[in-house]
XYZ file of C-alpha atoms in Angstrom:
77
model
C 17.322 -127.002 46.602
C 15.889 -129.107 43.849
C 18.314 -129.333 40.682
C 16.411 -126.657 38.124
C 15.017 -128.081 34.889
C 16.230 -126.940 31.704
C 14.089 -123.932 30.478
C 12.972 -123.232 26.889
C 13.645 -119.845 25.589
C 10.418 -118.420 26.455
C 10.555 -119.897 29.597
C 14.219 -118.075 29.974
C 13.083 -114.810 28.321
C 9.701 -114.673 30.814
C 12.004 -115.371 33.684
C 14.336 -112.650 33.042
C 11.675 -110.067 32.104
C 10.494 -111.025 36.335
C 13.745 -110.830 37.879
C 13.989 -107.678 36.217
C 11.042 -106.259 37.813
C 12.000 -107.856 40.938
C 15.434 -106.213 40.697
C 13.502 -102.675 39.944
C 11.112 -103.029 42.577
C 14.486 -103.948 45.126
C 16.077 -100.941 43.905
C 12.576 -98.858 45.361
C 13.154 -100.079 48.833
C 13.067 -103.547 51.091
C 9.738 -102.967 51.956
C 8.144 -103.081 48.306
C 5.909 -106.295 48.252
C 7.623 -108.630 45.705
C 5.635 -112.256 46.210
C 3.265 -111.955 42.989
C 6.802 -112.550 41.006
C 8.215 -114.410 43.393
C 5.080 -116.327 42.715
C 4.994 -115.942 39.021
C 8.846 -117.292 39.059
C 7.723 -120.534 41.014
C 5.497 -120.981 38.753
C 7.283 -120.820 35.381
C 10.013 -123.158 37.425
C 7.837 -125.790 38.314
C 5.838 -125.865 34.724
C 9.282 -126.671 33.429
C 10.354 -129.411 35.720
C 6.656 -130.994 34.810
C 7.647 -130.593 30.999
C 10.894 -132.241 31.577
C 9.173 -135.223 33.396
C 6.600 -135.567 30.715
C 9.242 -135.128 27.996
C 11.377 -138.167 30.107
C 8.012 -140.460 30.506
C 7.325 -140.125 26.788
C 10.639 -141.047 26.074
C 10.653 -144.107 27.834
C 6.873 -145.009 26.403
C 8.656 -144.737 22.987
C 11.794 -146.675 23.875
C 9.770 -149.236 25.264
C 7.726 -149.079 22.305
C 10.858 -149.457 20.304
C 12.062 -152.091 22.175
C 8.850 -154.242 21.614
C 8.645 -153.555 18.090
C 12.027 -154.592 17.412
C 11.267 -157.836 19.728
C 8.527 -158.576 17.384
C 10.163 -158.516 14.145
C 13.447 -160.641 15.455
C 10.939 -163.638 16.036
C 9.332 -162.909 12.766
C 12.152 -164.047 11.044
């Protein structure tokens, strides 16, 4: 499995609120339909691994940025 993305603390708190329900529903029986969490999970996991890779290609825009700016003034000197 893929390595899981660091969650914010909504992300955390909306995730445990669903396993919760998960758990509550497991406790009625095995034959309880659980896939809209299960669904609902996916989904909060995979928003966060797209935040993370946003958050990482930002980071490198701005390094680079950095990296030019800082470039620029050495030869202006």
């Amino acid at each position: 499995m893929a390595k899981d993305p660091k969650f914010t603390a909504g992300e955390t708190a909306k995730l445990g609120w669903y396993i919760a329900r998960m758990a509550k529903r497991g406790i009625a029986g095995e034959t309880v339909h659980q896939g809209d969490l299960e669904r609902r999970v996916d989904r909060i996991i995979d928003g966060a691994r797209e935040r993370e890779a946003r958050q990482a290609a930002d980071a490198a825009a701005a390094a680079k940025a950095a990296r030019k700016a800082a470039a620029k003034a050495k030869n202006r000197k």
